[in-house]
Amino acid sequence: MGDDRCQTRCGYKEINFPFQLKNQPNEYRCRYPGLDVSCNNQTDTSIAFPSSGNFTAQIIGNVEQIIEIGDPNGCLAKRLLEGFDLSGTPFQTVYLQNFTLLNCSNDVPFWYPEFVTYISCLSSENNYTVAISLDRPDLFVPFSSCLEIATVSVSSLLNWEYLTDTMWLTWNEPDCKRCLKSGGVCKYNKNTGFDDGCSVDLDPGSSNLAKYFAIFLAVSVFFIVGLVICISRMKCCLHKWRNTNTETFTYGSTILQSNAVKKGLDQRVIEMYPTMVVGGSRELPNPNDSICSICLVEYETEDTLKTIPSCVHYFHANCVWMSGLNVMQPVLYVV
């Protein structure tokens, strides 16, 4: 979270320091250079890159300091071909992956392997375009007669072997991770300069931590009982899930098909999942997504939630950590 005086909103998204809407006054020094955003049509959050134009900000994870961006017209591949440049911004790439784009005539039989991405926005009646990861040279063989357009680099949150419609970026300054994870308010440290500060004492022996610990003890019994019930139900559901041969779901212009994976995600991956804090209005992107499907408790103001990027569902952050939530690893098939 940020200073309450700096909190604004674009649709359901809360905008906090170091981000700020361009049309807001900077009386309380709410914005950090390069982290201005715009609110289009009162719902769509947009961020401008000096050398690459405007992109939509799908998710802003202030706690993890990651942002998911996409093309407003839904054709990220085209924007990458035009050139994507982070110079003049505070952003860096997360996990850089390289893909080769191939233009194929309809005379070339289309093959449906895993991890070959069909790019509908760059295809026509006579030709189609696919993207193949350079980490999978074996997938190029069936497309040997296709014309190579270019190789593009994409910043991903995880090591996906297919090209998605969005990419992830991070920033180092200002560094608010420790402050926000401790429940503090991140802001400028002084009235001048760009040094960041935190409104709470981060000393482990401070009274604030003692207060939080007392609150934790007061609700721990209720939480543990709910968690035991939740885990019991999850084991039953996961058992049925693992016995299912295959599940499919759509992702943009593709179909993702997945076999159940019997192991959970590691700590590093879960830490990078976007975190949000429920605001005073308790408004979420999906109005029906108001109850944590792990502990079955309704979200309250100031609850910390985790988002699963592949499905954009919310869960209590603590529930994700303690239940060992299993996530299916997607395998791409193209239609």
Short mmCIF file of C-alpha atoms in Angstrom, two decimals:
data_model
loop_
_atom_site.label_atom_id
_atom_site.label_comp_id
_atom_site.label_asym_id
_atom_site.label_seq_id
_atom_site.Cartn_x
_atom_site.Cartn_y
_atom_site.Cartn_z
CA MET A 1 0.00 0.00 0.00
CA GLY A 2 0.98 3.64 -0.20
CA ASP A 3 0.12 6.88 1.57
CA ASP A 4 -3.70 7.22 1.77
CA ARG A 5 -3.36 10.71 0.33
CA CYS A 6 -1.69 9.15 -2.70
CA GLN A 7 -4.26 6.41 -3.28
CA THR A 8 -6.29 6.77 -6.47
CA ARG A 9 -8.35 4.36 -8.53
CA CYS A 10 -8.81 3.37 -12.18
CA GLY A 11 -11.83 1.11 -12.42
CA TYR A 12 -11.26 -1.70 -9.92
CA LYS A 13 -7.50 -1.09 -9.75
CA GLU A 14 -6.11 0.86 -6.79
CA ILE A 15 -3.15 3.03 -7.80
CA ASN A 16 -0.61 3.57 -5.00
CA PHE A 17 2.88 5.02 -4.60
CA PRO A 18 5.20 4.79 -6.50
CA PHE A 19 2.58 4.80 -9.32
CA GLN A 20 0.22 7.71 -9.79
CA LEU A 21 -2.30 8.93 -12.35
CA LYS A 22 -0.91 11.62 -14.64
CA ASN A 23 -3.82 14.01 -14.09
CA GLN A 24 -3.47 13.94 -10.29
CA PRO A 25 -1.68 16.83 -8.51
CA ASN A 26 1.67 15.91 -6.98
CA GLU A 27 1.18 17.94 -3.81
CA TYR A 28 2.08 15.02 -1.55
CA ARG A 29 4.85 13.70 -3.86
CA CYS A 30 2.91 10.59 -4.79
CA ARG A 31 4.63 9.64 -8.04
CA TYR A 32 8.07 8.33 -8.91
CA PRO A 33 9.64 9.44 -12.23
CA GLY A 34 8.68 7.07 -15.04
CA LEU A 35 5.84 5.41 -13.12
CA ASP A 36 2.98 7.63 -14.31
CA VAL A 37 -0.13 5.82 -15.55
CA SER A 38 -3.30 6.95 -17.31
CA CYS A 39 -6.89 5.85 -16.83
CA ASN A 40 -8.61 5.40 -20.20
CA ASN A 41 -12.42 5.26 -20.32
CA GLN A 42 -12.37 5.22 -16.50
CA THR A 43 -11.45 1.51 -16.50
CA ASP A 44 -8.27 0.75 -18.50
CA THR A 45 -4.93 1.55 -16.89
CA SER A 46 -2.30 2.55 -19.45
CA ILE A 47 1.44 3.17 -19.14
CA ALA A 48 3.62 4.94 -21.70
CA PHE A 49 7.15 3.90 -22.71
CA PRO A 50 9.14 6.78 -24.27
CA SER A 51 10.52 4.67 -27.14
CA SER A 52 7.74 2.11 -27.54
CA GLY A 53 4.37 3.82 -27.00
CA ASN A 54 1.44 2.95 -24.77
CA PHE A 55 0.69 -0.44 -23.22
CA THR A 56 -2.12 -1.56 -20.94
CA ALA A 57 -1.16 -2.32 -17.34
CA GLN A 58 -3.00 -5.56 -16.63
CA ILE A 59 -1.61 -6.17 -13.12
CA ILE A 60 0.54 -3.93 -10.91
CA GLY A 61 2.11 -5.91 -8.07
CA ASN A 62 3.61 -3.31 -5.76
CA VAL A 63 4.66 -5.86 -3.14
CA GLU A 64 6.65 -8.00 -5.62
CA GLN A 65 7.50 -4.96 -7.79
CA ILE A 66 6.27 -6.56 -11.00
CA ILE A 67 3.89 -5.28 -13.67
CA GLU A 68 2.10 -7.20 -16.42
CA ILE A 69 1.65 -5.23 -19.65
CA GLY A 70 -0.05 -5.97 -22.96
CA ASP A 71 -0.91 -4.39 -26.29
CA PRO A 72 -4.23 -2.45 -26.19
CA ASN A 73 -5.13 -4.08 -29.53
CA GLY A 74 -4.22 -7.58 -28.39
CA CYS A 75 -1.25 -8.09 -30.72
CA LEU A 76 1.89 -8.14 -28.58
CA ALA A 77 3.87 -9.93 -31.32
CA LYS A 78 3.36 -6.97 -33.68
CA ARG A 79 4.55 -4.51 -31.02
CA LEU A 80 7.66 -6.62 -30.45
CA LEU A 81 8.40 -6.62 -34.18
CA GLU A 82 8.15 -2.83 -34.17
CA GLY A 83 10.77 -2.78 -31.40
CA PHE A 84 10.33 -2.69 -27.63
CA ASP A 85 12.80 -0.47 -25.75
CA LEU A 86 12.97 0.07 -21.97
CA SER A 87 15.51 2.90 -22.14
CA GLY A 88 14.42 6.00 -20.26
CA THR A 89 12.24 3.96 -17.87
CA PRO A 90 12.85 2.47 -14.39
CA PHE A 91 11.84 -1.00 -15.66
CA GLN A 92 13.93 -4.12 -16.27
CA THR A 93 13.14 -7.53 -17.71
CA VAL A 94 12.28 -10.45 -15.41
CA TYR A 95 13.01 -13.67 -17.32
CA LEU A 96 14.06 -13.00 -20.92
CA GLN A 97 12.99 -15.51 -23.59
CA ASN A 98 13.61 -15.50 -27.35
CA PHE A 99 11.10 -16.55 -29.99
CA THR A 100 11.41 -16.80 -33.78
CA LEU A 101 8.39 -15.70 -35.82
CA LEU A 102 7.78 -17.68 -39.02
CA ASN A 103 5.47 -16.77 -41.91
CA CYS A 104 4.11 -19.87 -43.61
CA SER A 105 2.08 -20.31 -46.77
CA ASN A 106 -1.18 -22.20 -46.45
CA ASP A 107 0.48 -24.78 -48.73
CA VAL A 108 2.57 -25.78 -45.72
CA PRO A 109 0.49 -28.20 -43.64
CA PHE A 110 -0.11 -26.74 -40.22
CA TRP A 111 1.28 -28.89 -37.45
CA TYR A 112 -0.16 -28.93 -33.94
CA PRO A 113 2.80 -29.56 -31.65
CA GLU A 114 3.16 -28.43 -28.08
CA PHE A 115 4.59 -24.94 -27.54
CA VAL A 116 4.11 -23.68 -31.12
CA THR A 117 2.07 -20.48 -30.86
CA TYR A 118 -0.31 -19.45 -33.66
CA ILE A 119 -0.32 -15.63 -34.06
CA SER A 120 -3.76 -14.79 -35.41
CA CYS A 121 -3.23 -11.03 -35.61
CA LEU A 122 -0.28 -11.52 -38.02
CA SER A 123 -2.00 -14.16 -40.15
CA SER A 124 -4.12 -13.76 -43.30
CA GLU A 125 -6.19 -15.87 -45.70
CA ASN A 126 -3.10 -16.99 -47.60
CA ASN A 127 -0.50 -17.13 -44.86
CA TYR A 128 -0.24 -17.88 -41.18
CA THR A 129 2.34 -16.88 -38.56
CA VAL A 130 3.71 -18.98 -35.73
CA ALA A 131 6.17 -18.32 -32.88
CA ILE A 132 8.65 -20.96 -31.69
CA SER A 133 10.98 -20.74 -28.70
CA LEU A 134 14.69 -20.85 -29.57
CA ASP A 135 15.05 -23.31 -26.70
CA ARG A 136 13.12 -25.85 -28.79
CA PRO A 137 15.04 -26.25 -32.10
CA ASP A 138 13.30 -29.59 -32.71
CA LEU A 139 10.01 -27.77 -33.31
CA PHE A 140 11.39 -25.89 -36.33
CA VAL A 141 11.68 -29.02 -38.52
CA PRO A 142 8.07 -29.16 -39.82
CA PHE A 143 8.28 -25.44 -40.68
CA SER A 144 11.59 -25.58 -42.56
CA SER A 145 10.03 -24.13 -45.73
CA CYS A 146 8.51 -21.15 -43.91
CA LEU A 147 9.97 -17.64 -44.10
CA GLU A 148 11.69 -16.38 -40.94
CA ILE A 149 10.33 -12.94 -40.05
CA ALA A 150 12.45 -12.06 -37.01
CA THR A 151 13.50 -13.16 -33.54
CA VAL A 152 11.91 -11.23 -30.66
CA SER A 153 12.68 -11.16 -26.93
CA VAL A 154 9.94 -11.34 -24.31
CA SER A 155 10.21 -10.75 -20.56
CA SER A 156 8.25 -13.48 -18.77
CA LEU A 157 7.36 -14.18 -15.16
CA LEU A 158 8.01 -17.90 -15.61
CA ASN A 159 9.84 -20.05 -18.14
CA TRP A 160 6.95 -20.55 -20.59
CA GLU A 161 7.84 -22.09 -23.93
CA TYR A 162 5.04 -20.36 -25.80
CA LEU A 163 4.45 -16.71 -26.67
CA THR A 164 1.63 -15.11 -24.66
CA ASP A 165 -0.26 -11.86 -25.21
CA THR A 166 1.36 -10.14 -22.22
CA MET A 167 4.80 -9.78 -20.64
CA TRP A 168 6.15 -8.98 -17.18
CA LEU A 169 8.58 -6.27 -16.07
CA THR A 170 10.11 -5.30 -12.72
CA TRP A 171 11.71 -2.21 -11.17
CA ASN A 172 14.38 -1.71 -8.50
CA GLU A 173 13.78 1.89 -7.48
CA PRO A 174 12.03 2.78 -5.33
CA ASP A 175 12.47 -0.42 -3.31
CA CYS A 176 9.27 -0.87 -1.29
CA LYS A 177 9.26 -4.68 -0.96
CA ARG A 178 10.37 -4.96 2.67
CA CYS A 179 8.16 -2.10 3.78
CA LEU A 180 5.00 -3.41 2.11
CA LYS A 181 5.58 -7.02 3.18
CA SER A 182 5.81 -5.78 6.77
CA GLY A 183 2.51 -3.93 6.50
CA GLY A 184 4.08 -0.48 6.23
CA VAL A 185 3.29 2.50 4.02
CA CYS A 186 5.95 3.18 1.39
CA LYS A 187 6.61 6.82 0.47
CA TYR A 188 9.38 9.33 -0.05
CA ASN A 189 11.72 9.59 2.91
CA LYS A 190 12.14 13.38 2.65
CA ASN A 191 10.45 16.37 1.08
CA THR A 192 13.20 16.49 -1.55
CA GLY A 193 15.08 13.83 -3.48
CA PHE A 194 13.95 10.34 -4.42
CA ASP A 195 14.99 8.25 -1.40
CA ASP A 196 12.14 5.96 -0.35
CA GLY A 197 11.06 5.40 3.24
CA CYS A 198 8.60 3.42 5.33
CA SER A 199 6.05 4.68 7.86
CA VAL A 200 6.47 1.80 10.33
CA ASP A 201 9.37 0.58 12.48
CA LEU A 202 10.76 -2.56 10.83
CA ASP A 203 12.73 -3.55 13.96
CA PRO A 204 11.68 -7.13 14.89
CA GLY A 205 11.37 -6.03 18.54
CA SER A 206 9.11 -3.06 17.84
CA SER A 207 5.71 -2.60 19.42
CA ASN A 208 4.02 -2.74 16.04
CA LEU A 209 5.17 -6.30 15.50
CA ALA A 210 4.03 -7.20 18.99
CA LYS A 211 0.59 -5.81 18.18
CA TYR A 212 0.41 -7.79 14.95
CA PHE A 213 1.47 -10.94 16.78
CA ALA A 214 -1.28 -10.46 19.37
CA ILE A 215 -3.86 -10.08 16.61
CA PHE A 216 -2.52 -13.19 14.94
CA LEU A 217 -2.91 -15.21 18.13
CA ALA A 218 -6.49 -14.00 18.53
CA VAL A 219 -7.56 -15.35 15.14
CA SER A 220 -5.22 -18.35 14.86
CA VAL A 221 -7.67 -20.87 16.34
CA PHE A 222 -10.40 -19.93 13.88
CA PHE A 223 -7.95 -19.93 10.99
CA ILE A 224 -6.45 -23.34 11.81
CA VAL A 225 -9.89 -24.97 12.07
CA GLY A 226 -10.88 -23.51 8.70
CA LEU A 227 -7.57 -24.54 7.17
CA VAL A 228 -7.95 -28.16 8.31
CA ILE A 229 -11.40 -28.32 6.70
CA CYS A 230 -10.05 -26.65 3.56
CA ILE A 231 -7.09 -29.04 3.18
CA SER A 232 -9.39 -31.99 3.63
CA ARG A 233 -11.63 -30.79 0.83
CA MET A 234 -8.66 -29.92 -1.40
CA LYS A 235 -7.18 -33.41 -1.04
CA CYS A 236 -10.45 -34.89 -2.21
CA CYS A 237 -10.67 -32.51 -5.18
CA LEU A 238 -7.01 -32.95 -6.14
CA HIS A 239 -7.39 -36.73 -6.03
CA LYS A 240 -10.22 -36.51 -8.55
CA TRP A 241 -8.26 -33.95 -10.58
CA ARG A 242 -5.17 -36.15 -10.86
CA ASN A 243 -7.29 -39.07 -12.02
CA THR A 244 -8.62 -37.04 -14.93
CA ASN A 245 -6.68 -37.76 -18.11
CA THR A 246 -6.67 -34.30 -19.60
CA GLU A 247 -8.24 -30.89 -19.04
CA THR A 248 -8.39 -28.07 -21.59
CA PHE A 249 -9.07 -24.37 -21.33
CA THR A 250 -8.82 -21.44 -23.73
CA TYR A 251 -6.14 -18.74 -23.65
CA GLY A 252 -6.71 -15.94 -26.22
CA SER A 253 -6.57 -17.51 -29.69
CA THR A 254 -5.07 -20.77 -28.42
CA ILE A 255 -6.19 -23.82 -26.48
CA LEU A 256 -4.14 -24.76 -23.46
CA GLN A 257 -4.19 -28.45 -22.58
CA SER A 258 -2.77 -29.75 -19.34
CA ASN A 259 -2.15 -33.00 -17.51
CA ALA A 260 -2.38 -32.84 -13.72
CA VAL A 261 0.97 -32.31 -12.04
CA LYS A 262 1.29 -33.93 -8.64
CA LYS A 263 3.73 -31.48 -7.15
CA GLY A 264 3.15 -27.88 -5.98
CA LEU A 265 4.99 -24.77 -7.05
CA ASP A 266 8.16 -23.89 -5.22
CA GLN A 267 8.49 -20.91 -2.89
CA ARG A 268 10.19 -18.67 -5.47
CA VAL A 269 7.32 -19.01 -7.94
CA ILE A 270 4.63 -18.39 -5.33
CA GLU A 271 6.51 -15.29 -4.10
CA MET A 272 6.38 -13.81 -7.61
CA TYR A 273 2.62 -14.23 -7.93
CA PRO A 274 1.04 -10.74 -7.73
CA THR A 275 -0.20 -9.61 -4.32
CA MET A 276 -2.95 -7.10 -3.62
CA VAL A 277 -4.58 -5.73 -0.49
CA VAL A 278 -8.38 -5.48 -0.40
CA GLY A 279 -9.37 -1.81 -0.34
CA GLY A 280 -12.05 -0.13 1.70
CA SER A 281 -14.69 -0.73 -0.99
CA ARG A 282 -13.82 -4.47 -1.03
CA GLU A 283 -14.16 -4.30 -4.82
CA LEU A 284 -12.35 -6.98 -6.86
CA PRO A 285 -11.95 -7.46 -10.66
CA ASN A 286 -14.54 -10.26 -10.58
CA PRO A 287 -17.50 -9.25 -8.38
CA ASN A 288 -18.35 -12.95 -7.88
CA ASP A 289 -14.82 -13.72 -6.66
CA SER A 290 -15.46 -12.50 -3.10
CA ILE A 291 -14.72 -15.69 -1.15
CA CYS A 292 -11.38 -17.48 -0.84
CA SER A 293 -11.98 -20.92 -2.39
CA ILE A 294 -9.31 -22.40 -0.09
CA CYS A 295 -10.55 -21.39 3.39
CA LEU A 296 -14.13 -20.45 2.27
CA VAL A 297 -13.95 -17.13 4.17
CA GLU A 298 -15.19 -13.90 2.58
CA TYR A 299 -12.52 -11.30 1.83
CA GLU A 300 -12.38 -8.36 4.25
CA THR A 301 -10.81 -4.92 4.03
CA GLU A 302 -6.98 -5.03 4.41
CA ASP A 303 -6.86 -8.78 3.59
CA THR A 304 -3.73 -9.69 1.59
CA LEU A 305 -4.53 -11.74 -1.53
CA LYS A 306 -2.44 -13.66 -4.07
CA THR A 307 -3.35 -13.84 -7.77
CA ILE A 308 -2.70 -16.91 -9.95
CA PRO A 309 -1.73 -15.26 -13.32
CA SER A 310 -2.89 -18.17 -15.49
CA CYS A 311 -6.50 -17.95 -14.23
CA VAL A 312 -6.65 -14.52 -12.48
CA HIS A 313 -8.28 -16.05 -9.38
CA TYR A 314 -7.65 -14.65 -5.91
CA PHE A 315 -6.82 -16.51 -2.69
CA HIS A 316 -5.74 -15.43 0.77
CA ALA A 317 -1.94 -15.20 0.64
CA ASN A 318 -1.60 -17.29 3.81
CA CYS A 319 -3.92 -19.96 2.40
CA VAL A 320 -1.71 -20.35 -0.69
CA TRP A 321 1.42 -20.75 1.45
CA MET A 322 0.03 -23.17 4.03
CA SER A 323 -2.13 -25.40 1.86
CA GLY A 324 0.58 -26.31 -0.66
CA LEU A 325 -1.72 -25.38 -3.56
CA ASN A 326 -1.02 -27.43 -6.71
CA VAL A 327 -1.15 -25.62 -10.04
CA MET A 328 -1.47 -27.33 -13.41
CA GLN A 329 1.39 -26.64 -15.79
CA PRO A 330 -0.12 -25.68 -19.19
CA VAL A 331 0.76 -27.41 -22.45
CA LEU A 332 -0.21 -25.47 -25.57
CA TYR A 333 -2.15 -26.84 -28.50
CA VAL A 334 -3.05 -24.49 -31.34
CA VAL A 335 -6.34 -24.36 -33.24
#
